[in-house]
């Protein structure tokens, strides 16, 4: 899905209104309409790609650098105490808009956000077995 069918392509080309806050040759940043915290924004590449698996190295680099630039600005201008960069890749991982984007979520000491998992020690054998698979080892 790209061009006329894609919400974020519409924001990039200006046919869909947004509160744009930063842009460069490769990227546009704008405010999320459902902010998790005050200042929550999204950074997207101007070129359409559906997700992390599809995006080119050049667009991924530019989008990541734009997210870093915006993070610094949120610290300076909004007084953010921290930042979360979040990317959802695939519907199972919570992606709802299929044009690659990085959420830039400013964090404040008293904000209500919680880690979405409970850290618990894993089984070392299972961790090692999965690590071996990811390294491409047989077994
Ligand atoms: P995802 O769920 O794919 O990780 O993130 C999509 C984000 O886009 C959501 O946080 C949602 O609030 C935001 N969003 C959805 N529709 C619009 C819109 O029309 N304008 C803006 N600015 N953000 C949107
Ligand atoms: Zn798009």
PDB file of C-alpha atoms and ligand atoms in Angstrom:
ATOM      1  CA  UNK A   1       0.000   0.000   0.000  1.00  0.00           C
ATOM      2  CA  UNK A   2       1.557   3.298  -1.068  1.00  0.00           C
ATOM      3  CA  UNK A   3       0.696   6.688  -2.493  1.00  0.00           C
ATOM      4  CA  UNK A   4      -2.987   7.580  -2.339  1.00  0.00           C
ATOM      5  CA  UNK A   5      -3.800   4.585  -0.136  1.00  0.00           C
ATOM      6  CA  UNK A   6      -1.220   5.349   2.542  1.00  0.00           C
ATOM      7  CA  UNK A   7      -1.986   7.724   5.402  1.00  0.00           C
ATOM      8  CA  UNK A   8       1.624   8.716   6.016  1.00  0.00           C
ATOM      9  CA  UNK A   9       2.343   9.209   2.281  1.00  0.00           C
ATOM     10  CA  UNK A  10      -0.607  11.628   2.456  1.00  0.00           C
ATOM     11  CA  UNK A  11       0.990  13.448   5.394  1.00  0.00           C
ATOM     12  CA  UNK A  12       4.345  13.583   3.567  1.00  0.00           C
ATOM     13  CA  UNK A  13       2.799  15.063   0.408  1.00  0.00           C
ATOM     14  CA  UNK A  14       0.608  17.466   2.409  1.00  0.00           C
ATOM     15  CA  UNK A  15      -2.744  16.106   1.214  1.00  0.00           C
ATOM     16  CA  UNK A  16      -3.505  15.018   4.804  1.00  0.00           C
ATOM     17  CA  UNK A  17      -3.010  17.708   7.439  1.00  0.00           C
ATOM     18  CA  UNK A  18      -0.552  17.202  10.273  1.00  0.00           C
ATOM     19  CA  UNK A  19       1.402  19.159  12.835  1.00  0.00           C
ATOM     20  CA  UNK A  20       4.756  18.888  11.109  1.00  0.00           C
ATOM     21  CA  UNK A  21       7.714  19.728  13.336  1.00  0.00           C
ATOM     22  CA  UNK A  22      10.792  18.847  11.302  1.00  0.00           C
ATOM     23  CA  UNK A  23      11.707  17.781   7.793  1.00  0.00           C
ATOM     24  CA  UNK A  24      14.710  17.227   5.578  1.00  0.00           C
ATOM     25  CA  UNK A  25      15.445  15.775   2.156  1.00  0.00           C
ATOM     26  CA  UNK A  26      14.555  12.226   3.231  1.00  0.00           C
ATOM     27  CA  UNK A  27      12.260  12.529   6.270  1.00  0.00           C
ATOM     28  CA  UNK A  28       9.280  14.270   7.843  1.00  0.00           C
ATOM     29  CA  UNK A  29       8.426  14.416  11.563  1.00  0.00           C
ATOM     30  CA  UNK A  30       4.947  15.231  12.863  1.00  0.00           C
ATOM     31  CA  UNK A  31       2.902  14.968  16.037  1.00  0.00           C
ATOM     32  CA  UNK A  32       1.038  11.724  16.781  1.00  0.00           C
ATOM     33  CA  UNK A  33      -2.710  12.397  17.070  1.00  0.00           C
ATOM     34  CA  UNK A  34      -2.979   9.945  20.008  1.00  0.00           C
ATOM     35  CA  UNK A  35      -0.021  11.010  22.138  1.00  0.00           C
ATOM     36  CA  UNK A  36       1.271   8.541  24.708  1.00  0.00           C
ATOM     37  CA  UNK A  37       2.903  11.488  26.493  1.00  0.00           C
ATOM     38  CA  UNK A  38       2.933  15.224  25.718  1.00  0.00           C
ATOM     39  CA  UNK A  39       5.160  15.673  22.662  1.00  0.00           C
ATOM     40  CA  UNK A  40       4.835  12.138  21.211  1.00  0.00           C
ATOM     41  CA  UNK A  41       5.838  12.418  17.557  1.00  0.00           C
ATOM     42  CA  UNK A  42       6.471  10.192  14.560  1.00  0.00           C
ATOM     43  CA  UNK A  43       9.359  10.316  12.102  1.00  0.00           C
ATOM     44  CA  UNK A  44       8.832   8.825   8.644  1.00  0.00           C
ATOM     45  CA  UNK A  45      10.854   8.519   5.462  1.00  0.00           C
ATOM     46  CA  UNK A  46       9.426  10.526   2.547  1.00  0.00           C
ATOM     47  CA  UNK A  47       9.619   7.400   0.383  1.00  0.00           C
ATOM     48  CA  UNK A  48       7.085   4.677   1.107  1.00  0.00           C
ATOM     49  CA  UNK A  49       8.211   1.424   2.653  1.00  0.00           C
ATOM     50  CA  UNK A  50       5.897  -0.715   4.728  1.00  0.00           C
ATOM     51  CA  UNK A  51       8.139  -1.595   7.643  1.00  0.00           C
ATOM     52  CA  UNK A  52      11.568  -2.250   9.121  1.00  0.00           C
ATOM     53  CA  UNK A  53      12.093  -5.306   6.923  1.00  0.00           C
ATOM     54  CA  UNK A  54      11.403  -3.394   3.725  1.00  0.00           C
ATOM     55  CA  UNK A  55      13.000   0.027   4.280  1.00  0.00           C
ATOM     56  CA  UNK A  56      16.281   0.829   2.484  1.00  0.00           C
ATOM     57  CA  UNK A  57      19.469   1.366   4.461  1.00  0.00           C
ATOM     58  CA  UNK A  58      19.571   4.982   3.292  1.00  0.00           C
ATOM     59  CA  UNK A  59      16.029   5.765   4.457  1.00  0.00           C
ATOM     60  CA  UNK A  60      16.525   3.874   7.725  1.00  0.00           C
ATOM     61  CA  UNK A  61      19.691   5.843   8.436  1.00  0.00           C
ATOM     62  CA  UNK A  62      18.046   9.166   7.623  1.00  0.00           C
ATOM     63  CA  UNK A  63      14.954   8.372   9.706  1.00  0.00           C
ATOM     64  CA  UNK A  64      17.019   7.243  12.683  1.00  0.00           C
ATOM     65  CA  UNK A  65      19.179  10.368  12.543  1.00  0.00           C
ATOM     66  CA  UNK A  66      16.045  12.528  12.338  1.00  0.00           C
ATOM     67  CA  UNK A  67      14.672  10.730  15.414  1.00  0.00           C
ATOM     68  CA  UNK A  68      17.907  11.496  17.274  1.00  0.00           C
ATOM     69  CA  UNK A  69      17.680  15.171  16.236  1.00  0.00           C
ATOM     70  CA  UNK A  70      14.095  15.340  17.453  1.00  0.00           C
ATOM     71  CA  UNK A  71      14.977  13.581  20.714  1.00  0.00           C
ATOM     72  CA  UNK A  72      17.584  16.231  21.468  1.00  0.00           C
ATOM     73  CA  UNK A  73      15.036  18.922  20.710  1.00  0.00           C
ATOM     74  CA  UNK A  74      12.464  17.327  23.038  1.00  0.00           C
ATOM     75  CA  UNK A  75      15.000  17.333  25.839  1.00  0.00           C
ATOM     76  CA  UNK A  76      15.884  20.989  25.217  1.00  0.00           C
ATOM     77  CA  UNK A  77      12.440  22.406  24.462  1.00  0.00           C
ATOM     78  CA  UNK A  78      10.059  20.150  26.410  1.00  0.00           C
ATOM     79  CA  UNK A  79      12.367  19.298  29.292  1.00  0.00           C
ATOM     80  CA  UNK A  80      11.979  15.567  28.664  1.00  0.00           C
ATOM     81  CA  UNK A  81      13.778  13.454  31.254  1.00  0.00           C
ATOM     82  CA  UNK A  82      14.216  10.593  28.771  1.00  0.00           C
ATOM     83  CA  UNK A  83      13.102   9.375  25.346  1.00  0.00           C
ATOM     84  CA  UNK A  84      11.748   6.088  24.021  1.00  0.00           C
ATOM     85  CA  UNK A  85      12.225   5.313  20.334  1.00  0.00           C
ATOM     86  CA  UNK A  86       9.673   2.685  19.363  1.00  0.00           C
ATOM     87  CA  UNK A  87       9.133   0.893  16.079  1.00  0.00           C
ATOM     88  CA  UNK A  88       6.371  -1.614  15.506  1.00  0.00           C
ATOM     89  CA  UNK A  89       7.115  -4.075  12.677  1.00  0.00           C
ATOM     90  CA  UNK A  90       4.096  -6.163  11.756  1.00  0.00           C
ATOM     91  CA  UNK A  91       0.555  -6.298  13.068  1.00  0.00           C
ATOM     92  CA  UNK A  92       1.561  -8.805  15.765  1.00  0.00           C
ATOM     93  CA  UNK A  93       4.075  -6.244  17.026  1.00  0.00           C
ATOM     94  CA  UNK A  94       1.321  -3.565  17.227  1.00  0.00           C
ATOM     95  CA  UNK A  95       1.954  -1.884  13.835  1.00  0.00           C
ATOM     96  CA  UNK A  96      -1.241  -0.215  12.624  1.00  0.00           C
ATOM     97  CA  UNK A  97       0.049   2.124   9.897  1.00  0.00           C
ATOM     98  CA  UNK A  98       2.082   0.327   7.249  1.00  0.00           C
ATOM     99  CA  UNK A  99       4.479   3.116   6.280  1.00  0.00           C
ATOM    100  CA  UNK A 100       7.695   2.759   8.293  1.00  0.00           C
ATOM    101  CA  UNK A 101       7.820   5.131  11.261  1.00  0.00           C
ATOM    102  CA  UNK A 102       9.704   5.657  14.476  1.00  0.00           C
ATOM    103  CA  UNK A 103       7.743   6.832  17.489  1.00  0.00           C
ATOM    104  CA  UNK A 104       9.692   9.441  19.448  1.00  0.00           C
ATOM    105  CA  UNK A 105       8.121   9.435  22.895  1.00  0.00           C
ATOM    106  CA  UNK A 106       9.401  11.997  25.385  1.00  0.00           C
ATOM    107  CA  UNK A 107       9.397  10.629  28.907  1.00  0.00           C
ATOM    108  CA  UNK A 108       8.814  12.566  32.124  1.00  0.00           C
ATOM    109  CA  UNK A 109       9.575  11.387  35.628  1.00  0.00           C
ATOM    110  CA  UNK A 110       5.918  11.262  36.653  1.00  0.00           C
ATOM    111  CA  UNK A 111       4.434   9.984  33.371  1.00  0.00           C
ATOM    112  CA  UNK A 112       2.162   6.915  33.482  1.00  0.00           C
ATOM    113  CA  UNK A 113       3.866   4.697  30.896  1.00  0.00           C
ATOM    114  CA  UNK A 114       4.891   1.179  31.947  1.00  0.00           C
ATOM    115  CA  UNK A 115       7.281  -1.353  30.436  1.00  0.00           C
ATOM    116  CA  UNK A 116       5.028  -3.695  28.395  1.00  0.00           C
ATOM    117  CA  UNK A 117       6.626  -6.868  29.782  1.00  0.00           C
ATOM    118  CA  UNK A 118       7.637  -8.112  33.216  1.00  0.00           C
ATOM    119  CA  UNK A 119      11.389  -8.838  33.303  1.00  0.00           C
ATOM    120  CA  UNK A 120      11.879 -12.416  34.507  1.00  0.00           C
ATOM    121  CA  UNK A 121      15.013 -14.577  34.284  1.00  0.00           C
ATOM    122  CA  UNK A 122      14.862 -16.876  31.239  1.00  0.00           C
ATOM    123  CA  UNK A 123      15.982 -20.484  30.947  1.00  0.00           C
ATOM    124  CA  UNK A 124      19.742 -20.277  30.088  1.00  0.00           C
ATOM    125  CA  UNK A 125      19.562 -23.408  27.887  1.00  0.00           C
ATOM    126  CA  UNK A 126      16.683 -21.987  25.895  1.00  0.00           C
ATOM    127  CA  UNK A 127      18.461 -18.639  25.521  1.00  0.00           C
ATOM    128  CA  UNK A 128      21.616 -20.418  24.339  1.00  0.00           C
ATOM    129  CA  UNK A 129      19.661 -22.612  21.900  1.00  0.00           C
ATOM    130  CA  UNK A 130      17.950 -19.617  20.345  1.00  0.00           C
ATOM    131  CA  UNK A 131      21.266 -17.745  20.168  1.00  0.00           C
ATOM    132  CA  UNK A 132      22.762 -20.696  18.279  1.00  0.00           C
ATOM    133  CA  UNK A 133      19.880 -20.652  15.788  1.00  0.00           C
ATOM    134  CA  UNK A 134      20.303 -16.924  15.275  1.00  0.00           C
ATOM    135  CA  UNK A 135      24.046 -17.415  14.667  1.00  0.00           C
ATOM    136  CA  UNK A 136      23.090 -19.961  11.982  1.00  0.00           C
ATOM    137  CA  UNK A 137      24.503 -22.988  13.803  1.00  0.00           C
ATOM    138  CA  UNK A 138      22.963 -26.409  13.283  1.00  0.00           C
ATOM    139  CA  UNK A 139      21.146 -28.115  16.084  1.00  0.00           C
TER     140      UNK A 139
HETATM  141  P1  LIG B   1       1.774   2.147  14.914  1.00  0.00           P
HETATM  142  O1  LIG B   1       0.548   1.668  15.644  1.00  0.00           O
HETATM  143  O2  LIG B   1       1.745   1.695  13.468  1.00  0.00           O
HETATM  144  O3  LIG B   1       3.086   1.821  15.579  1.00  0.00           O
HETATM  145  O4  LIG B   1       1.708   3.732  14.942  1.00  0.00           O
HETATM  146  C1  LIG B   1       0.812   4.467  14.186  1.00  0.00           C
HETATM  147  C2  LIG B   1       0.610   5.774  14.886  1.00  0.00           C
HETATM  148  O5  LIG B   1      -0.032   6.672  13.988  1.00  0.00           O
HETATM  149  C3  LIG B   1      -0.308   5.695  16.114  1.00  0.00           C
HETATM  150  O6  LIG B   1       0.413   6.084  17.275  1.00  0.00           O
HETATM  151  C4  LIG B   1      -1.458   6.620  15.797  1.00  0.00           C
HETATM  152  O7  LIG B   1      -1.879   7.365  16.903  1.00  0.00           O
HETATM  153  C5  LIG B   1      -0.871   7.499  14.710  1.00  0.00           C
HETATM  154  N1  LIG B   1      -1.871   8.008  13.783  1.00  0.00           N
HETATM  155  C6  LIG B   1      -2.903   7.311  13.242  1.00  0.00           C
HETATM  156  N2  LIG B   1      -3.600   8.096  12.390  1.00  0.00           N
HETATM  157  C7  LIG B   1      -2.976   9.311  12.404  1.00  0.00           C
HETATM  158  C8  LIG B   1      -3.247  10.537  11.718  1.00  0.00           C
HETATM  159  O8  LIG B   1      -4.177  10.679  10.925  1.00  0.00           O
HETATM  160  N3  LIG B   1      -2.398  11.572  11.962  1.00  0.00           N
HETATM  161  C9  LIG B   1      -1.357  11.460  12.839  1.00  0.00           C
HETATM  162  N4  LIG B   1      -0.603  12.537  13.026  1.00  0.00           N
HETATM  163  N5  LIG B   1      -1.084  10.314  13.496  1.00  0.00           N
HETATM  164  C10 LIG B   1      -1.884   9.248  13.284  1.00  0.00           C
HETATM  165 ZN1  LIG B   2       3.312   5.478   2.610  1.00  0.00          ZN
END
